[in-house]
Amino acid sequence: FTGQPVVTVLTCAMLVASAIFSFRKNNYLFFTSLYTIVFLFSTFFIVNEYWGQYRFIIPCIPFAVLSLLTLFYFVLDMKQLAGIRWMFPVMICILFILSIKTLIPDIESARKIKNRYSGLTSDWEHYCRISEWAYSNLPKDALVACRKPSISFIYGHGKRFYGIMNVPSMSADSCLNNWQHNHLNYYLIQATSISNNPVSRDLYFAFKNSLVGYGFDNRELGTHDIKFYIMNFPDSIRARTLTELNRSGIEATSDYKVLKTILNEPGSKISIVYPDSLVLMLEKSKVTHILTANLQGYQTVERFMSYLEFKYPEIKTPVMQIGDNNDSPAFIYQLNYGVCKVK
């Protein structure tokens, strides 16, 4: 239905009409039509502007077809239309023929299947192959984190995988309240102020070691640009670091009201990602490895790891790569918790 509003509206109207016609004539068909309407409405209402997965409505297709045929059956059953009732069986035959015609290319494709990877795009093939590699080559107690643990479970011959479905974050309001009420020595640095600003090696590492969290605006799906950084410079280097930041033209403010102003901007929806919390989450879950891939539309794990690697560049060690660099490769890395100074 995507991109075809006329067809969508017409189909919805026909489903409602089907429910109305079958209300007093057949309880089973009425329930089927009602179930179809509720299913489709709730699905489209929930996904709304994020729609992009046809699989969401595939389970409902047989019920939708039955409901539409119900409408035509009861309409043609009216006395005024008795002369054209022959159209109903003809319509069913046409639908059957069209269905068979649609399936023929799939039958031809099925004949070409040689193994469990046939038919997969290169990104998914590499993902599935490296999941199987993890089963065959990693220690039995190794726990690999990935984006699609159920698929990795299947191709990994039942090996348990740890799922990373999103990047855990917290409301910026909680950070603001903590900063304000506990009188923390936090500093806020706008991301725009450090763009293309060359800094010394010492300042670079001071920045990484003092990083508390990333602030980003998640008003739009897929938009996770960092807006600002929350820092906590140790007492031993605070004065020196602030002096060098000022010399480099990078503004760092310890006034929590700046964060409050950002949160009060119209339409603002700011969240904070704490890299140390991500490390603790993986460590407590006993995750030993990370599986990253180039799956189209799925970059959750890669974004998750980018937050960790910015603060802890040596947190992962390459273990295996499947696929060329220019052909959507998949990787497995070992996690090095020893480099993380998590309290």
Short mmCIF file of C-alpha atoms in Angstrom, two decimals:
data_model
loop_
_atom_site.label_atom_id
_atom_site.label_comp_id
_atom_site.label_asym_id
_atom_site.label_seq_id
_atom_site.Cartn_x
_atom_site.Cartn_y
_atom_site.Cartn_z
CA PHE A 1 0.00 0.00 0.00
CA THR A 2 2.97 2.29 0.50
CA GLY A 3 2.92 5.17 -1.97
CA GLN A 4 -0.61 4.29 -3.23
CA PRO A 5 -3.05 6.27 -1.07
CA VAL A 6 -6.04 5.72 -3.38
CA VAL A 7 -5.62 1.94 -3.28
CA THR A 8 -5.06 2.08 0.47
CA VAL A 9 -8.20 4.10 1.17
CA LEU A 10 -10.28 1.96 -1.21
CA THR A 11 -9.06 -1.27 0.41
CA CYS A 12 -9.80 0.02 3.90
CA ALA A 13 -13.29 1.08 2.84
CA MET A 14 -13.93 -2.36 1.35
CA LEU A 15 -12.78 -4.09 4.54
CA VAL A 16 -15.15 -1.96 6.61
CA ALA A 17 -17.95 -2.71 4.16
CA SER A 18 -17.14 -6.42 4.44
CA ALA A 19 -17.52 -6.25 8.21
CA ILE A 20 -20.86 -4.44 7.85
CA PHE A 21 -22.28 -6.93 5.31
CA SER A 22 -21.22 -9.99 7.31
CA PHE A 23 -22.34 -8.63 10.69
CA ARG A 24 -25.74 -10.33 10.67
CA LYS A 25 -25.08 -13.03 8.10
CA ASN A 26 -21.99 -14.90 9.25
CA ASN A 27 -20.27 -14.48 12.61
CA TYR A 28 -17.06 -16.20 11.48
CA LEU A 29 -16.63 -13.93 8.46
CA PHE A 30 -17.56 -10.90 10.55
CA PHE A 31 -14.87 -11.76 13.09
CA THR A 32 -12.34 -12.30 10.27
CA SER A 33 -13.08 -8.88 8.79
CA LEU A 34 -13.00 -7.21 12.19
CA TYR A 35 -9.71 -8.92 13.06
CA THR A 36 -8.19 -7.79 9.75
CA ILE A 37 -9.25 -4.19 10.31
CA VAL A 38 -7.87 -4.09 13.87
CA PHE A 39 -4.64 -5.82 12.81
CA LEU A 40 -3.94 -3.43 9.94
CA PHE A 41 -4.97 -0.31 11.85
CA SER A 42 -2.80 -1.13 14.87
CA THR A 43 0.16 -2.06 12.64
CA PHE A 44 0.07 1.12 10.58
CA PHE A 45 -0.69 3.23 13.65
CA ILE A 46 2.32 1.86 15.55
CA VAL A 47 4.89 2.01 12.73
CA ASN A 48 3.43 5.25 11.34
CA GLU A 49 6.16 7.19 9.50
CA TYR A 50 8.71 4.45 10.19
CA TRP A 51 6.94 2.05 7.85
CA GLY A 52 9.24 0.02 5.64
CA GLN A 53 8.73 -3.65 6.47
CA TYR A 54 6.20 -5.53 4.35
CA ARG A 55 6.62 -8.55 6.61
CA PHE A 56 4.56 -6.72 9.23
CA ILE A 57 1.34 -7.36 7.31
CA ILE A 58 2.14 -10.66 5.55
CA PRO A 59 0.38 -12.73 8.28
CA CYS A 60 -2.79 -10.71 7.63
CA ILE A 61 -2.90 -11.11 3.84
CA PRO A 62 -5.00 -14.35 3.80
CA PHE A 63 -7.57 -12.77 6.14
CA ALA A 64 -7.67 -9.61 4.04
CA VAL A 65 -8.28 -11.61 0.85
CA LEU A 66 -11.02 -13.62 2.55
CA SER A 67 -12.65 -10.43 3.83
CA LEU A 68 -12.60 -8.82 0.38
CA LEU A 69 -14.07 -11.94 -1.22
CA THR A 70 -16.74 -11.89 1.50
CA LEU A 71 -17.73 -8.39 0.45
CA PHE A 72 -18.04 -9.35 -3.22
CA TYR A 73 -20.00 -12.49 -2.33
CA PHE A 74 -22.62 -10.67 -0.26
CA VAL A 75 -22.88 -7.80 -2.74
CA LEU A 76 -23.43 -10.16 -5.67
CA ASP A 77 -25.91 -12.13 -3.55
CA MET A 78 -28.31 -9.15 -3.62
CA LYS A 79 -31.45 -9.68 -5.72
CA GLN A 80 -30.72 -6.60 -7.80
CA LEU A 81 -27.43 -8.16 -8.96
CA ALA A 82 -28.64 -11.71 -9.51
CA GLY A 83 -27.80 -11.49 -13.21
CA ILE A 84 -24.08 -11.02 -12.64
CA ARG A 85 -23.46 -13.58 -9.88
CA TRP A 86 -21.36 -15.54 -12.36
CA MET A 87 -18.68 -12.87 -11.83
CA PHE A 88 -17.81 -14.23 -8.39
CA PRO A 89 -16.40 -17.62 -9.48
CA VAL A 90 -14.73 -15.90 -12.42
CA MET A 91 -13.08 -13.45 -10.04
CA ILE A 92 -11.79 -16.32 -7.88
CA CYS A 93 -10.35 -18.07 -10.95
CA ILE A 94 -8.61 -14.88 -12.05
CA LEU A 95 -7.08 -14.39 -8.60
CA PHE A 96 -5.93 -18.00 -8.59
CA ILE A 97 -4.29 -17.68 -12.01
CA LEU A 98 -2.59 -14.41 -11.05
CA SER A 99 -1.27 -16.02 -7.87
CA ILE A 100 0.19 -18.93 -9.82
CA LYS A 101 1.75 -16.50 -12.31
CA THR A 102 3.37 -14.59 -9.46
CA LEU A 103 4.77 -17.78 -7.92
CA ILE A 104 6.39 -19.11 -11.12
CA PRO A 105 9.55 -16.92 -10.82
CA ASP A 106 9.90 -18.02 -7.19
CA ILE A 107 9.71 -21.66 -8.25
CA GLU A 108 12.51 -21.07 -10.73
CA SER A 109 14.58 -19.39 -8.01
CA ALA A 110 13.94 -22.26 -5.62
CA ARG A 111 15.40 -24.71 -8.12
CA LYS A 112 18.69 -22.82 -8.01
CA ILE A 113 19.09 -23.22 -4.24
CA LYS A 114 22.31 -25.13 -3.54
CA ASN A 115 22.90 -24.48 0.15
CA ARG A 116 21.52 -22.62 3.15
CA TYR A 117 23.05 -19.35 1.90
CA SER A 118 21.52 -19.40 -1.59
CA GLY A 119 19.31 -16.41 -2.31
CA LEU A 120 20.82 -14.21 0.39
CA THR A 121 22.30 -10.84 -0.49
CA SER A 122 26.02 -10.54 0.19
CA ASP A 123 25.55 -8.59 3.43
CA TRP A 124 23.25 -11.23 4.90
CA GLU A 125 25.33 -14.10 3.58
CA HIS A 126 28.44 -12.74 5.29
CA TYR A 127 26.45 -12.17 8.49
CA CYS A 128 25.13 -15.73 8.50
CA ARG A 129 28.47 -17.29 7.54
CA ILE A 130 30.32 -15.51 10.35
CA SER A 131 27.62 -16.62 12.79
CA GLU A 132 28.36 -20.20 11.77
CA TRP A 133 32.09 -19.49 12.05
CA ALA A 134 31.55 -18.31 15.63
CA TYR A 135 29.95 -21.64 16.48
CA SER A 136 32.76 -23.65 14.92
CA ASN A 137 35.80 -21.64 16.05
CA LEU A 138 35.11 -19.68 19.22
CA PRO A 139 35.23 -21.26 22.67
CA LYS A 140 31.99 -22.86 23.78
CA ASP A 141 31.58 -20.31 26.57
CA ALA A 142 32.16 -17.33 24.26
CA LEU A 143 29.15 -15.02 24.06
CA VAL A 144 28.87 -12.94 20.90
CA ALA A 145 26.75 -9.78 20.81
CA CYS A 146 25.02 -9.00 17.51
CA ARG A 147 22.02 -7.27 15.95
CA LYS A 148 20.00 -10.35 14.96
CA PRO A 149 20.57 -13.02 17.63
CA SER A 150 17.72 -15.24 16.39
CA ILE A 151 19.22 -15.46 12.89
CA SER A 152 22.71 -16.02 14.32
CA PHE A 153 21.22 -18.74 16.56
CA ILE A 154 19.87 -20.57 13.50
CA TYR A 155 23.01 -20.31 11.37
CA GLY A 156 25.19 -20.82 14.45
CA HIS A 157 23.72 -24.29 15.04
CA GLY A 158 21.99 -23.30 18.26
CA LYS A 159 24.81 -21.28 19.77
CA ARG A 160 23.56 -18.57 22.13
CA PHE A 161 24.08 -14.97 20.98
CA TYR A 162 23.49 -11.73 22.86
CA GLY A 163 21.17 -9.25 21.13
CA ILE A 164 21.85 -5.53 20.88
CA MET A 165 18.57 -4.10 19.61
CA ASN A 166 19.21 -0.45 20.46
CA VAL A 167 21.68 1.90 22.10
CA PRO A 168 20.61 2.39 25.74
CA SER A 169 20.29 6.04 26.65
CA MET A 170 18.81 8.16 29.41
CA SER A 171 16.77 11.31 29.43
CA ALA A 172 18.89 14.45 29.51
CA ASP A 173 16.64 15.72 32.31
CA SER A 174 18.11 13.14 34.68
CA CYS A 175 21.62 14.32 33.78
CA LEU A 176 20.57 17.93 34.37
CA ASN A 177 19.04 17.13 37.77
CA ASN A 178 22.09 15.14 38.82
CA TRP A 179 24.42 17.93 37.71
CA GLN A 180 22.39 20.63 39.42
CA HIS A 181 21.51 18.98 42.75
CA ASN A 182 24.81 17.17 43.36
CA HIS A 183 26.96 20.14 42.30
CA LEU A 184 29.06 18.00 39.97
CA ASN A 185 32.12 19.35 38.19
CA TYR A 186 30.67 18.61 34.79
CA TYR A 187 31.53 20.60 31.67
CA LEU A 188 29.44 20.81 28.53
CA ILE A 189 31.15 21.15 25.15
CA GLN A 190 29.08 21.77 22.04
CA ALA A 191 29.95 19.38 19.21
CA THR A 192 30.11 22.28 16.75
CA SER A 193 32.88 23.94 18.75
CA ILE A 194 35.29 21.04 18.27
CA SER A 195 34.61 20.35 14.61
CA ASN A 196 37.80 20.64 12.55
CA ASN A 197 39.66 22.07 15.55
CA PRO A 198 43.19 20.65 15.77
CA VAL A 199 44.22 19.81 19.34
CA SER A 200 47.34 18.50 21.02
CA ARG A 201 47.83 14.83 21.80
CA ASP A 202 47.54 15.47 25.54
CA LEU A 203 44.24 17.33 25.11
CA TYR A 204 42.95 14.57 22.85
CA PHE A 205 43.51 11.90 25.50
CA ALA A 206 42.32 14.15 28.30
CA PHE A 207 39.10 14.60 26.37
CA LYS A 208 38.61 10.85 25.91
CA ASN A 209 39.49 9.93 29.49
CA SER A 210 37.16 12.58 30.92
CA LEU A 211 34.15 11.82 28.74
CA VAL A 212 30.97 11.13 30.71
CA GLY A 213 28.33 11.05 28.00
CA TYR A 214 27.16 12.06 24.55
CA GLY A 215 24.09 14.22 24.06
CA PHE A 216 22.13 13.65 20.88
CA ASP A 217 18.79 14.63 19.44
CA ASN A 218 16.63 11.64 18.51
CA ARG A 219 13.57 13.42 17.15
CA GLU A 220 13.91 11.66 13.81
CA LEU A 221 14.51 7.97 13.21
CA GLY A 222 18.05 7.36 12.01
CA THR A 223 19.28 10.74 13.23
CA HIS A 224 21.77 10.33 16.04
CA ASP A 225 24.15 13.20 15.48
CA ILE A 226 26.03 14.14 18.63
CA LYS A 227 25.03 17.62 19.80
CA PHE A 228 27.29 17.98 22.82
CA TYR A 229 29.63 16.16 25.18
CA ILE A 230 29.45 15.98 28.97
CA MET A 231 32.92 15.97 30.54
CA ASN A 232 34.30 15.46 34.05
CA PHE A 233 37.93 16.56 34.06
CA PRO A 234 39.96 15.15 37.01
CA ASP A 235 41.24 17.70 39.51
CA SER A 236 44.85 16.98 38.55
CA ILE A 237 44.41 18.13 34.94
CA ARG A 238 41.32 20.34 35.07
CA ALA A 239 43.02 23.75 35.07
CA ARG A 240 45.55 22.77 32.41
CA THR A 241 42.91 21.17 30.20
CA LEU A 242 40.55 24.16 30.42
CA THR A 243 43.42 26.51 29.55
CA GLU A 244 44.31 24.48 26.47
CA LEU A 245 40.67 24.19 25.44
CA ASN A 246 40.35 27.94 25.61
CA ARG A 247 43.57 28.36 23.63
CA SER A 248 42.20 26.00 20.96
CA GLY A 249 38.96 27.99 20.66
CA ILE A 250 36.86 25.22 22.23
CA GLU A 251 34.31 26.50 24.70
CA ALA A 252 33.67 24.36 27.79
CA THR A 253 31.09 25.59 30.27
CA SER A 254 30.44 24.34 33.79
CA ASP A 255 27.07 26.09 33.96
CA TYR A 256 24.28 23.51 33.98
CA LYS A 257 21.90 26.22 32.77
CA VAL A 258 23.38 25.83 29.30
CA LEU A 259 22.08 22.27 29.20
CA LYS A 260 18.77 23.51 30.54
CA THR A 261 18.57 26.00 27.67
CA ILE A 262 19.20 23.22 25.15
CA LEU A 263 16.46 21.10 26.66
CA ASN A 264 14.01 24.01 26.54
CA GLU A 265 14.44 24.52 22.81
CA PRO A 266 11.16 23.97 20.89
CA GLY A 267 10.77 20.34 19.87
CA SER A 268 13.95 19.30 21.65
CA LYS A 269 14.21 15.60 22.50
CA ILE A 270 17.68 15.14 23.93
CA SER A 271 19.02 11.86 25.30
CA ILE A 272 22.36 11.02 26.87
CA VAL A 273 24.44 7.96 26.06
CA TYR A 274 26.92 6.99 28.76
CA PRO A 275 29.77 4.89 27.28
CA ASP A 276 30.77 3.44 30.65
CA SER A 277 27.21 2.19 31.15
CA LEU A 278 27.43 0.40 27.81
CA VAL A 279 30.67 -1.26 28.89
CA LEU A 280 29.13 -2.37 32.18
CA MET A 281 26.08 -3.73 30.38
CA LEU A 282 28.25 -5.95 28.16
CA GLU A 283 30.60 -6.98 30.96
CA LYS A 284 27.79 -7.94 33.37
CA SER A 285 26.17 -9.98 30.59
CA LYS A 286 29.52 -11.74 30.08
CA VAL A 287 29.75 -10.76 26.43
CA THR A 288 33.18 -11.73 25.09
CA HIS A 289 32.88 -10.84 21.40
CA ILE A 290 31.07 -8.42 19.09
CA LEU A 291 29.70 -9.24 15.64
CA THR A 292 29.43 -6.21 13.37
CA ALA A 293 28.19 -6.22 9.79
CA ASN A 294 27.07 -3.98 6.97
CA LEU A 295 23.40 -4.95 6.96
CA GLN A 296 21.38 -2.43 5.01
CA GLY A 297 19.18 -0.47 7.39
CA TYR A 298 20.70 -2.02 10.52
CA GLN A 299 23.59 -0.12 12.06
CA THR A 300 22.65 -0.46 15.71
CA VAL A 301 25.67 -2.50 16.81
CA GLU A 302 28.04 -0.34 14.78
CA ARG A 303 26.68 2.83 16.40
CA PHE A 304 26.79 1.14 19.81
CA MET A 305 30.47 0.32 19.33
CA SER A 306 31.32 3.76 17.95
CA TYR A 307 30.34 5.30 21.30
CA LEU A 308 32.66 2.87 23.08
CA GLU A 309 35.56 3.17 20.65
CA PHE A 310 35.64 6.95 20.85
CA LYS A 311 36.45 6.74 24.55
CA TYR A 312 38.26 3.40 24.50
CA PRO A 313 39.95 2.98 21.08
CA GLU A 314 41.53 -0.34 22.08
CA ILE A 315 38.37 -1.96 23.40
CA LYS A 316 38.16 -4.47 20.54
CA THR A 317 40.63 -6.73 18.74
CA PRO A 318 39.88 -8.16 15.26
CA VAL A 319 39.33 -11.92 15.24
CA MET A 320 37.65 -12.76 11.94
CA GLN A 321 36.40 -11.10 8.76
CA ILE A 322 34.16 -12.67 6.13
CA GLY A 323 33.65 -10.79 2.88
CA ASP A 324 35.81 -8.29 1.03
CA ASN A 325 36.03 -4.75 2.34
CA ASN A 326 34.07 -3.47 -0.66
CA ASP A 327 31.39 -6.15 -0.42
CA SER A 328 29.53 -5.67 2.88
CA PRO A 329 31.90 -7.66 5.11
CA ALA A 330 31.06 -9.01 8.56
CA PHE A 331 33.49 -8.96 11.48
CA ILE A 332 33.96 -10.57 14.86
CA TYR A 333 35.99 -8.72 17.49
CA GLN A 334 37.12 -9.74 20.93
CA LEU A 335 36.33 -7.28 23.69
CA ASN A 336 39.11 -6.04 25.94
CA TYR A 337 37.53 -4.85 29.16
CA GLY A 338 40.95 -4.29 30.70
CA VAL A 339 41.44 -1.03 28.79
CA CYS A 340 38.22 0.44 30.19
CA LYS A 341 38.52 2.52 33.33
CA VAL A 342 34.97 1.95 34.44
CA LYS A 343 34.13 2.71 38.06
#
